[in-house]
CSV table of C-alpha atoms and ligand atoms in Angstrom, one decimal:
chain,number,residue,atom,x,y,z
A,142,UNK,CA,-4.9,-8.5,21.1
A,143,UNK,CA,-1.6,-6.7,20.3
A,144,UNK,CA,0.3,-9.9,21.1
A,145,UNK,CA,3.4,-10.2,19.0
A,146,UNK,CA,2.1,-13.3,17.3
A,147,UNK,CA,-1.1,-11.6,16.2
A,148,UNK,CA,0.7,-8.6,14.8
A,149,UNK,CA,4.0,-10.0,13.3
A,150,UNK,CA,3.9,-12.7,10.6
A,151,UNK,CA,5.0,-16.2,11.3
A,152,UNK,CA,8.5,-15.6,9.9
A,153,UNK,CA,9.2,-13.5,13.0
A,154,UNK,CA,9.8,-15.1,16.3
A,155,UNK,CA,11.8,-15.1,19.5
A,156,UNK,CA,15.0,-17.2,19.9
A,157,UNK,CA,15.6,-19.1,23.1
A,158,UNK,CA,17.6,-16.0,24.3
A,159,UNK,CA,14.3,-14.1,24.0
A,160,UNK,CA,15.7,-12.1,21.1
A,161,UNK,CA,13.4,-11.2,18.1
A,162,UNK,CA,14.5,-12.8,14.9
A,163,UNK,CA,13.3,-13.0,11.3
A,164,UNK,CA,13.6,-16.5,9.8
A,165,UNK,CA,16.0,-17.3,12.7
A,166,UNK,CA,18.3,-14.3,12.0
A,167,UNK,CA,18.5,-12.1,15.0
A,168,UNK,CA,17.4,-8.5,14.2
A,169,UNK,CA,20.3,-7.2,16.3
A,170,UNK,CA,22.7,-8.8,13.8
A,171,UNK,CA,21.0,-7.1,10.9
A,172,UNK,CA,21.0,-3.7,12.8
A,173,UNK,CA,24.7,-4.2,13.5
A,174,UNK,CA,25.5,-4.9,9.9
A,175,UNK,CA,23.4,-2.2,8.3
A,176,UNK,CA,22.6,0.4,11.0
A,177,UNK,CA,19.3,1.9,12.1
A,178,UNK,CA,16.7,3.2,11.3
A,179,UNK,CA,16.2,0.3,8.9
A,180,UNK,CA,13.2,-1.2,7.2
A,181,UNK,CA,13.2,-5.0,7.3
A,182,UNK,CA,10.9,-7.2,5.3
A,183,UNK,CA,10.2,-10.9,5.3
A,184,UNK,CA,10.1,-12.3,1.8
A,185,UNK,CA,8.0,-15.3,2.9
A,186,UNK,CA,5.4,-13.0,4.5
A,187,UNK,CA,5.0,-11.1,1.3
A,188,UNK,CA,4.8,-14.2,-0.8
A,189,UNK,CA,2.2,-15.8,1.5
A,190,UNK,CA,0.1,-12.6,1.6
A,191,UNK,CA,0.1,-12.4,-2.2
A,192,UNK,CA,-0.7,-16.1,-2.6
A,193,UNK,CA,-3.6,-15.7,-0.2
A,194,UNK,CA,-5.1,-13.4,-2.9
A,195,UNK,CA,-3.9,-15.2,-6.0
A,196,UNK,CA,-5.0,-18.7,-4.9
A,197,UNK,CA,-8.5,-17.6,-3.7
A,198,UNK,CA,-10.1,-17.6,-7.1
A,199,UNK,CA,-9.3,-19.2,-10.5
A,200,UNK,CA,-6.3,-17.4,-12.2
A,201,UNK,CA,-8.0,-17.1,-15.6
A,202,UNK,CA,-10.9,-15.1,-14.1
A,203,UNK,CA,-8.9,-12.9,-11.7
A,204,UNK,CA,-6.0,-10.5,-11.9
A,205,UNK,CA,-4.3,-9.3,-8.7
A,206,UNK,CA,-2.5,-6.0,-9.4
A,207,UNK,CA,-0.2,-5.0,-6.5
A,208,UNK,CA,-0.6,-1.3,-5.7
A,209,UNK,CA,3.0,-0.2,-6.2
A,210,UNK,CA,2.5,2.9,-4.0
A,211,UNK,CA,2.4,0.8,-0.9
A,212,UNK,CA,6.0,-0.2,-1.3
A,213,UNK,CA,7.7,0.5,-4.6
A,214,UNK,CA,11.2,-0.8,-3.9
A,215,UNK,CA,12.6,-2.8,-6.8
A,216,UNK,CA,13.4,-5.9,-4.6
A,217,UNK,CA,9.7,-6.0,-3.5
A,218,UNK,CA,8.4,-5.5,-7.1
A,219,UNK,CA,10.7,-8.2,-8.4
A,220,UNK,CA,9.5,-10.7,-5.8
A,221,UNK,CA,5.9,-10.0,-6.7
A,222,UNK,CA,6.5,-10.1,-10.5
A,223,UNK,CA,8.1,-13.5,-10.0
A,224,UNK,CA,4.9,-14.6,-8.2
A,225,UNK,CA,2.9,-13.5,-11.3
A,226,UNK,CA,1.4,-10.3,-9.9
A,227,UNK,CA,0.1,-7.5,-12.1
A,228,UNK,CA,0.6,-4.0,-10.9
A,229,UNK,CA,-1.5,-0.9,-10.1
A,230,UNK,CA,0.5,2.1,-11.0
A,231,UNK,CA,-0.3,5.8,-10.6
A,232,UNK,CA,2.6,7.5,-12.3
A,233,UNK,CA,5.2,7.1,-15.0
A,234,UNK,CA,7.7,6.6,-12.2
A,235,UNK,CA,5.8,3.6,-10.9
A,236,UNK,CA,5.7,2.2,-14.4
A,237,UNK,CA,9.4,2.7,-14.8
A,238,UNK,CA,10.0,0.8,-11.5
A,239,UNK,CA,7.7,-2.1,-12.5
A,240,UNK,CA,9.5,-2.6,-15.8
A,241,UNK,CA,13.0,-2.3,-14.1
A,242,UNK,CA,11.9,-5.0,-11.7
A,243,UNK,CA,10.8,-7.4,-14.5
A,244,UNK,CA,7.1,-6.7,-14.5
A,245,UNK,CA,5.0,-6.5,-17.7
A,246,UNK,CA,3.3,-3.3,-18.8
A,247,UNK,CA,0.4,-5.4,-20.2
A,248,UNK,CA,-0.3,-6.6,-16.6
A,249,UNK,CA,-0.5,-3.0,-15.3
A,250,UNK,CA,-3.6,-0.9,-14.6
A,251,UNK,CA,-2.9,2.8,-14.6
A,252,UNK,CA,-4.9,4.7,-12.0
A,253,UNK,CA,-4.8,8.3,-10.8
A,254,UNK,CA,-6.7,11.6,-11.1
A,255,UNK,CA,-4.0,13.7,-12.7
A,256,UNK,CA,-2.2,11.8,-15.3
A,257,UNK,CA,0.0,14.1,-17.5
A,258,UNK,CA,0.3,13.8,-21.3
A,259,UNK,CA,3.8,12.4,-21.2
A,260,UNK,CA,2.7,9.8,-18.7
A,261,UNK,CA,-0.2,8.8,-20.8
A,262,UNK,CA,1.9,8.6,-24.0
A,263,UNK,CA,4.5,6.5,-22.2
A,264,UNK,CA,1.8,4.1,-20.9
A,265,UNK,CA,0.3,3.8,-24.4
A,266,UNK,CA,3.6,3.2,-26.1
A,267,UNK,CA,4.6,0.6,-23.6
A,268,UNK,CA,1.2,-1.1,-23.8
A,269,UNK,CA,-0.2,-0.8,-20.4
A,270,UNK,CA,-3.1,-3.2,-19.9
A,271,UNK,CA,-5.8,-0.7,-18.9
A,272,UNK,CA,-6.0,3.0,-18.2
A,273,UNK,CA,-8.4,3.8,-15.4
A,274,UNK,CA,-9.9,7.2,-16.4
A,275,UNK,CA,-11.2,9.5,-13.6
A,276,UNK,CA,-13.0,12.3,-15.5
A,277,UNK,CA,-14.5,13.3,-18.9
A,278,UNK,CA,-11.6,15.8,-19.3
A,279,UNK,CA,-9.1,13.0,-19.0
A,280,UNK,CA,-11.1,10.8,-21.4
A,281,UNK,CA,-10.9,13.6,-24.1
A,282,UNK,CA,-7.2,13.9,-23.5
A,283,UNK,CA,-6.6,10.2,-23.7
A,284,UNK,CA,-8.6,9.9,-26.9
A,285,UNK,CA,-6.6,12.7,-28.5
A,286,UNK,CA,-3.2,11.3,-27.4
A,287,UNK,CA,-4.1,7.7,-28.5
A,288,UNK,CA,-5.4,8.9,-31.9
A,289,UNK,CA,-2.2,11.0,-32.4
A,290,UNK,CA,-0.2,7.8,-31.8
A,291,UNK,CA,-2.5,5.8,-33.9
A,292,UNK,CA,-3.2,3.5,-31.0
A,293,UNK,CA,-6.3,2.3,-29.3
A,294,UNK,CA,-6.3,3.0,-25.5
A,295,UNK,CA,-7.7,0.3,-23.3
A,296,UNK,CA,-10.0,2.0,-20.9
A,297,UNK,CA,-12.0,1.6,-17.7
A,298,UNK,CA,-13.8,4.5,-16.1
A,299,UNK,CA,-13.4,4.9,-12.3
A,300,UNK,CA,-16.8,5.4,-10.8
A,301,UNK,CA,-17.3,7.0,-7.5
A,302,UNK,CA,-20.1,4.9,-5.8
A,303,UNK,CA,-20.6,7.2,-2.8
A,304,UNK,CA,-20.0,4.4,-0.3
A,305,UNK,CA,-18.5,5.0,3.1
A,306,UNK,CA,-15.4,2.7,3.5
A,307,UNK,CA,-15.5,3.5,7.3
A,308,UNK,CA,-11.8,4.3,7.4
A,309,UNK,CA,-9.7,7.4,8.2
A,310,UNK,CA,-11.0,10.4,6.2
A,311,UNK,CA,-7.7,11.0,4.5
A,312,UNK,CA,-7.7,7.5,3.0
A,313,UNK,CA,-11.4,7.3,2.1
A,314,UNK,CA,-11.9,7.7,-1.6
A,315,UNK,CA,-15.4,6.5,-2.5
A,316,UNK,CA,-17.5,9.3,-1.2
A,317,UNK,CA,-19.0,12.2,-3.2
A,318,UNK,CA,-16.9,14.6,-1.2
A,319,UNK,CA,-13.7,12.9,-2.4
A,320,UNK,CA,-11.9,14.0,-5.6
A,321,UNK,CA,-11.8,10.5,-7.1
A,322,UNK,CA,-13.7,9.0,-9.9
A,323,UNK,CA,-16.8,10.0,-11.8
A,324,UNK,CA,-20.0,10.2,-9.7
A,325,UNK,CA,-22.0,7.1,-10.5
A,326,UNK,CA,-25.0,9.2,-11.7
A,327,UNK,CA,-22.8,10.8,-14.4
A,328,UNK,CA,-20.9,7.7,-15.3
A,329,UNK,CA,-23.2,6.4,-18.0
A,330,UNK,CA,-22.8,9.7,-19.9
A,331,UNK,CA,-19.0,9.3,-19.6
A,332,UNK,CA,-19.1,5.8,-21.0
A,333,UNK,CA,-21.3,7.0,-23.9
A,334,UNK,CA,-18.7,9.7,-24.5
A,335,UNK,CA,-16.0,7.0,-24.5
A,336,UNK,CA,-17.9,5.0,-27.1
A,337,UNK,CA,-18.2,8.1,-29.3
A,338,UNK,CA,-14.5,9.2,-29.1
A,339,UNK,CA,-11.8,7.8,-31.4
A,340,UNK,CA,-8.8,5.9,-30.1
A,341,UNK,CA,-10.6,4.3,-27.1
A,342,UNK,CA,-11.7,0.7,-26.4
A,343,UNK,CA,-13.9,0.3,-23.3
A,344,UNK,CA,-12.7,-2.7,-21.3
A,345,UNK,CA,-14.1,-2.4,-17.9
A,346,UNK,CA,-15.5,-0.5,-14.9
A,347,UNK,CA,-13.2,0.6,-12.1
A,348,UNK,CA,-13.8,1.5,-8.5
A,349,UNK,CA,-11.6,2.0,-5.3
A,350,UNK,CA,-13.3,3.2,-2.2
A,351,UNK,CA,-10.5,3.6,0.3
A,352,UNK,CA,-7.8,2.0,2.3
A,353,UNK,CA,-7.4,0.1,5.6
A,354,UNK,CA,-11.0,-1.2,5.3
A,355,UNK,CA,-11.6,-3.7,8.0
A,356,UNK,CA,-15.0,-5.1,7.3
A,357,UNK,CA,-16.6,-6.9,4.4
A,358,UNK,CA,-19.7,-4.8,4.0
A,359,UNK,CA,-18.2,-1.8,2.1
A,360,UNK,CA,-16.6,-4.2,-0.4
A,361,UNK,CA,-19.9,-6.1,-0.9
A,362,UNK,CA,-21.9,-2.8,-1.2
A,363,UNK,CA,-19.4,-1.6,-3.8
A,364,UNK,CA,-19.7,-4.8,-5.7
A,365,UNK,CA,-23.4,-4.5,-5.8
A,366,UNK,CA,-23.2,-0.9,-6.9
A,367,UNK,CA,-20.8,-1.7,-9.7
A,368,UNK,CA,-22.9,-4.6,-10.9
A,369,UNK,CA,-26.0,-2.4,-10.9
A,370,UNK,CA,-24.0,0.1,-13.0
A,371,UNK,CA,-23.0,-2.7,-15.4
A,372,UNK,CA,-26.7,-3.4,-15.8
A,373,UNK,CA,-27.2,0.2,-16.8
A,374,UNK,CA,-24.4,-0.1,-19.3
A,375,UNK,CA,-25.8,-3.2,-20.8
A,376,UNK,CA,-29.2,-1.5,-21.2
A,377,UNK,CA,-27.4,1.2,-23.1
A,378,UNK,CA,-25.8,-1.4,-25.3
A,379,UNK,CA,-22.3,-1.1,-23.7
A,380,UNK,CA,-20.6,-4.3,-22.7
A,381,UNK,CA,-17.5,-4.7,-20.5
A,382,UNK,CA,-15.0,-7.6,-19.9
A,383,UNK,CA,-13.8,-6.8,-16.4
A,384,UNK,CA,-14.7,-5.1,-13.2
A,385,UNK,CA,-11.8,-3.6,-11.1
A,386,UNK,CA,-12.8,-3.3,-7.5
A,387,UNK,CA,-9.6,-1.6,-6.4
A,388,UNK,CA,-7.7,-2.4,-3.2
A,389,UNK,CA,-8.2,-1.3,0.4
A,390,UNK,CA,-8.3,-4.4,2.5
A,391,UNK,CA,-6.9,-3.5,5.9
A,392,UNK,CA,-4.5,-5.3,8.2
A,393,UNK,CA,-4.2,-5.6,12.0
A,394,UNK,CA,-2.1,-2.8,13.4
A,395,UNK,CA,-3.6,-3.0,17.0
A,396,UNK,CA,-6.9,-4.7,17.5
A,397,UNK,CA,-8.6,-4.7,14.1
A,398,UNK,CA,-10.0,-7.9,12.7
A,399,UNK,CA,-10.2,-7.5,8.9
A,400,UNK,CA,-11.6,-10.3,6.8
A,401,UNK,CA,-9.0,-12.6,5.3
A,402,UNK,CA,-8.0,-12.2,1.7
A,403,UNK,CA,-9.7,-15.5,0.7
A,404,UNK,CA,-12.9,-14.7,2.5
A,405,UNK,CA,-13.1,-11.3,0.8
A,406,UNK,CA,-12.4,-12.5,-2.7
A,407,UNK,CA,-14.7,-15.5,-2.4
A,408,UNK,CA,-17.6,-13.4,-1.1
A,409,UNK,CA,-17.1,-10.9,-3.9
A,410,UNK,CA,-16.9,-13.6,-6.5
A,411,UNK,CA,-20.0,-15.4,-5.3
A,412,UNK,CA,-21.9,-12.1,-5.5
A,413,UNK,CA,-20.7,-11.6,-9.0
A,414,UNK,CA,-21.5,-15.2,-10.0
A,415,UNK,CA,-25.0,-15.0,-8.7
A,416,UNK,CA,-25.5,-11.7,-10.6
A,417,UNK,CA,-24.2,-13.3,-13.8
A,418,UNK,CA,-26.2,-16.4,-13.6
A,419,UNK,CA,-29.4,-14.5,-13.0
A,420,UNK,CA,-28.6,-12.7,-16.3
A,421,UNK,CA,-27.5,-15.8,-18.1
A,422,UNK,CA,-24.2,-14.3,-19.0
A,423,UNK,CA,-20.6,-15.2,-18.1
A,424,UNK,CA,-19.3,-13.3,-15.1
A,425,UNK,CA,-16.9,-10.5,-15.9
A,426,UNK,CA,-13.2,-11.0,-15.0
A,427,UNK,CA,-12.3,-9.5,-11.6
A,428,UNK,CA,-9.4,-7.2,-11.1
A,429,UNK,CA,-8.1,-6.1,-7.7
A,430,UNK,CA,-5.5,-3.6,-6.6
A,431,UNK,CA,-4.3,-4.5,-3.2
A,432,UNK,CA,-1.2,-2.9,-1.6
A,433,UNK,CA,-1.3,-2.8,2.2
A,434,UNK,CA,-2.7,-6.3,2.7
A,435,UNK,CA,0.2,-7.7,0.6
A,436,UNK,CA,3.2,-6.0,2.1
A,437,UNK,CA,2.0,-4.3,5.3
A,438,UNK,CA,2.5,-7.0,7.9
A,439,UNK,CA,5.7,-8.2,6.3
A,440,UNK,CA,7.7,-5.2,7.3
A,441,UNK,CA,9.1,-3.6,10.4
A,442,UNK,CA,11.0,-0.4,11.1
A,443,UNK,CA,14.0,-1.2,13.2
A,444,UNK,CA,15.1,1.7,15.4
A,445,UNK,CA,17.5,2.4,18.4
A,446,UNK,CA,16.7,4.3,21.5
A,447,UNK,CA,19.1,7.3,21.5
A,448,UNK,CA,18.2,9.1,24.8
A,449,UNK,CA,15.6,8.7,27.5
A,450,UNK,CA,14.0,11.8,29.0
A,451,UNK,CA,11.7,10.8,31.8
A,452,UNK,CA,9.6,13.7,33.1
A,453,UNK,CA,6.7,14.8,35.4
A,454,UNK,CA,4.0,14.7,32.8
A,455,UNK,CA,5.5,12.6,30.0
A,456,UNK,CA,8.4,10.2,29.5
A,457,UNK,CA,10.0,10.6,26.2
A,458,UNK,CA,12.2,8.0,24.5
A,459,UNK,CA,14.0,9.6,21.7
A,460,UNK,CA,14.6,7.1,18.9
A,461,UNK,CA,16.6,7.3,15.8
A,462,UNK,CA,13.6,7.0,13.5
A,463,UNK,CA,11.5,10.1,12.9
A,464,UNK,CA,8.4,11.2,11.1
A,465,UNK,CA,10.4,11.5,8.0
A,466,UNK,CA,11.1,7.8,8.1
A,467,UNK,CA,7.5,6.7,9.1
A,468,UNK,CA,4.9,9.4,8.6
A,469,UNK,CA,1.8,7.4,9.3
A,470,UNK,CA,1.5,8.3,13.1
A,471,UNK,CA,2.0,12.0,12.5
A,472,UNK,CA,-0.3,12.1,9.5
A,473,UNK,CA,-3.1,9.8,10.5
A,474,UNK,CA,-2.5,9.3,14.2
A,475,UNK,CA,-1.8,5.7,13.1
A,476,UNK,CA,-0.9,3.0,15.6
A,477,UNK,CA,2.1,0.9,15.1
A,478,UNK,CA,2.8,-1.8,17.7
A,479,UNK,CA,6.2,-1.5,19.4
A,480,UNK,CA,8.3,-4.5,20.4
A,481,UNK,CA,11.7,-4.7,22.1
A,482,UNK,CA,14.2,-6.7,20.1
A,483,UNK,CA,15.8,-8.1,23.4
A,484,UNK,CA,13.8,-8.8,26.5
A,485,UNK,CA,16.7,-8.5,29.0
A,486,UNK,CA,16.0,-5.0,30.3
A,487,UNK,CA,16.1,-4.6,34.0
A,488,UNK,CA,14.5,-1.2,34.0
A,489,UNK,CA,11.0,-1.0,35.4
A,490,UNK,CA,8.1,-0.7,32.9
A,491,UNK,CA,6.9,2.9,32.3
A,492,UNK,CA,4.6,4.6,29.9
A,493,UNK,CA,6.8,6.1,27.1
A,494,UNK,CA,6.2,8.3,24.1
A,495,UNK,CA,8.5,7.3,21.3
A,496,UNK,CA,9.6,10.5,19.5
A,497,UNK,CA,12.0,11.1,16.7
A,498,UNK,CA,14.9,13.6,16.2
A,499,UNK,CA,12.9,15.9,13.8
A,500,UNK,CA,12.2,19.4,15.0
A,501,UNK,CA,8.4,19.1,15.2
A,502,UNK,CA,6.2,18.3,18.1
A,503,UNK,CA,4.2,16.1,15.7
A,504,UNK,CA,7.3,13.9,15.3
A,505,UNK,CA,6.1,11.0,17.4
A,506,UNK,CA,5.9,7.4,16.3
A,507,UNK,CA,4.0,5.9,19.3
A,508,UNK,CA,2.5,7.3,22.4
A,509,UNK,CA,1.9,6.0,25.9
A,510,UNK,CA,3.4,2.6,25.5
A,511,UNK,CA,4.3,0.5,28.4
A,512,UNK,CA,7.9,-0.5,27.9
A,513,UNK,CA,11.1,-1.1,29.9
A,514,UNK,CA,13.7,0.9,28.1
A,515,UNK,CA,17.4,1.7,28.3
A,516,UNK,CA,19.6,3.8,26.1
A,517,UNK,CA,20.8,1.8,23.1
A,518,UNK,CA,17.9,-0.7,23.1
A,519,UNK,CA,16.6,-1.8,19.7
A,520,UNK,CA,12.9,-1.7,19.0
A,521,UNK,CA,10.7,-2.5,16.1
A,522,UNK,CA,7.7,-0.6,14.9
A,523,UNK,CA,5.5,-3.3,13.5
A,524,UNK,CA,3.2,-3.5,10.4
A,525,UNK,CA,5.4,-0.9,8.6
A,526,UNK,CA,5.8,-2.7,5.2
A,527,UNK,CA,3.2,-0.6,3.5
A,528,UNK,CA,3.2,3.2,3.2
A,529,UNK,CA,6.3,3.2,5.5
A,530,UNK,CA,9.5,3.7,3.4
A,531,UNK,CA,7.3,4.7,0.4
A,532,UNK,CA,6.2,7.8,2.3
A,533,UNK,CA,9.7,8.6,3.8
A,534,UNK,CA,11.2,11.9,3.0
A,535,UNK,CA,14.5,13.8,3.6
A,536,UNK,CA,12.9,16.4,6.0
A,537,UNK,CA,15.5,17.8,8.3
A,538,UNK,CA,18.1,16.6,5.7
A,539,UNK,CA,17.9,13.1,7.1
A,540,UNK,CA,19.0,10.4,4.6
A,541,UNK,CA,16.3,7.8,4.1
A,542,UNK,CA,16.8,4.4,5.8
A,543,UNK,CA,18.2,1.3,4.2
A,544,UNK,CA,15.8,-1.5,3.3
A,545,UNK,CA,16.6,-5.2,3.9
A,546,UNK,CA,14.8,-8.3,2.6
A,547,UNK,CA,15.1,-11.5,4.6
A,548,UNK,CA,14.6,-14.7,2.7
A,549,UNK,CA,13.0,-17.8,4.1
A,550,UNK,CA,16.4,-19.5,4.7
A,551,UNK,CA,17.4,-16.6,7.0
A,552,UNK,CA,19.8,-14.9,4.5
A,553,UNK,CA,19.2,-11.3,3.9
A,554,UNK,CA,20.2,-8.6,1.4
A,555,UNK,CA,20.0,-4.9,1.2
A,556,UNK,CA,17.4,-4.0,-1.4
A,557,UNK,CA,18.0,-0.3,-1.0
A,558,UNK,CA,21.1,1.3,0.4
A,559,UNK,CA,20.8,3.8,3.2
A,560,UNK,CA,21.0,7.3,1.5
A,561,UNK,CA,24.3,9.0,1.8
A,562,UNK,CA,25.0,12.7,2.4
A,563,UNK,CA,25.8,13.1,-1.3
A,564,UNK,CA,22.4,11.5,-2.1
A,565,UNK,CA,20.8,14.3,-0.1
A,566,UNK,CA,22.2,17.1,-2.4
A,567,UNK,CA,22.0,15.2,-5.7
A,568,UNK,CA,20.8,17.6,-8.4
A,569,UNK,CA,21.4,20.7,-6.3
A,570,UNK,CA,23.7,23.6,-7.1
A,571,UNK,CA,25.1,26.5,-5.2
B,778,LLP,N1,-5.9,1.5,-5.9
B,778,LLP,C1,-6.0,2.8,-5.8
B,778,LLP,C2,-6.6,3.6,-6.9
B,778,LLP,C3,-5.5,3.5,-4.7
B,778,LLP,O1,-5.6,4.8,-4.6
B,778,LLP,C4,-4.9,2.7,-3.6
B,778,LLP,C5,-4.4,3.4,-2.4
B,778,LLP,C6,-4.9,1.3,-3.8
B,778,LLP,C7,-5.4,0.7,-4.9
B,778,LLP,C8,-4.2,0.4,-2.7
B,778,LLP,O2,-4.9,0.5,-1.5
B,778,LLP,P1,-4.5,-0.5,-0.3
B,778,LLP,O3,-4.9,-1.9,-0.8
B,778,LLP,O4,-3.1,-0.4,-0.1
B,778,LLP,O5,-5.3,-0.1,0.8
B,778,LLP,N2,-0.9,6.4,2.9
B,778,LLP,C9,-2.0,5.8,3.4
B,778,LLP,C10,-2.7,4.9,2.4
B,778,LLP,C11,-3.1,5.6,1.1
B,778,LLP,C12,-3.7,4.7,0.1
B,778,LLP,C13,-3.8,5.4,-1.2
B,778,LLP,N3,-4.4,4.6,-2.3
B,778,LLP,C14,-1.7,5.0,4.7
B,778,LLP,O6,-0.5,5.0,5.1
B,778,LLP,O7,-2.5,4.4,5.3
């Protein structure tokens, strides 16, 4: 694999000159207008990825909540809110962004292991659709805060099913050794607690086992585990309206072959339908919290080769994007495919490590890639739409990149300005 057409969405392609373009607009023109490093997203690719989820199952029985952490830029949230998406939020800040972008609090689920009082109060006042509670402690706190406000908090409890999502250990969340959720053996007790505390209304069961999951089986195992737990709840006289199976569907960065959105949702829904019909009850509503699979493929990081440093043991190409702009390679040894924007280089192909300007040896974005490079060449790091700009930092006092959204008609707009030097010191005093 690793062909451009497998990795990049259909909105990207080569012009007759060989130059890479998005919806026909050459990436070099966008780089010239807005500088590099720059995150560039295809609006069509995001819409199509979202619609693959939203059209897979009947809308009245499913809610797709986009996981804001994957890419929280207002222009992206606005696009998804217009598509009818709900949102999975993990902080007051994410809720603030969703509302600024025109999303509705009632269509948000609020996840996270460490919600603070002020965040919970804000969520209750604004009418968030469901609060996914991760511990008995949190449940007590939520009950007290909701009672104090004379409100009823809509709740799900996140269960930890102890299922291996077969992904990178840093982004696996459904194992006993992970900090997330209530161990499934203790979960019934926590639901009984929820029934007994004031100010709470139990709506559902929640689960999220990890991210960049590339096979169907962990999702189906989770569905079975959650349904078996719903049986336990029913036996104890507790009924629920929905099950939230989290997010986690992976994308192709290199040679992975994840199931399609439609295949995943349809398989899960048929499991749930069979379970419900065997019990002669209506199936619960299904909630999902996908992030990466909605925005991941749609974005690239556009960068320029600053210097070349060929050597005896390694050839280094120093690019203007660093680990502060795209942390995934340094943090997870993640692979992002590299494509040259123009194909006119006369240099011979060599194996290059693409490294950034940050003062760390861990500041690499790609290793041992066969490329023909010259100074000033433009490159893209593919599949950077999720957890790219959202994890960018100002390390080494580097302003974060601009973000540009390209529409289907080839027009583009800056959805976030490149940070200025003044942005870097905002809020600081001498
Ligand atoms: N729901 C919850 C409760 C989550 O914690 C997450 C992701 C999601 C949904 C969305 O998962 P997705 O569909 O995007 O896989 N920074 C890492 C990924 C961390 C994911 C954290 N939680 C990366 O760059 O790979």
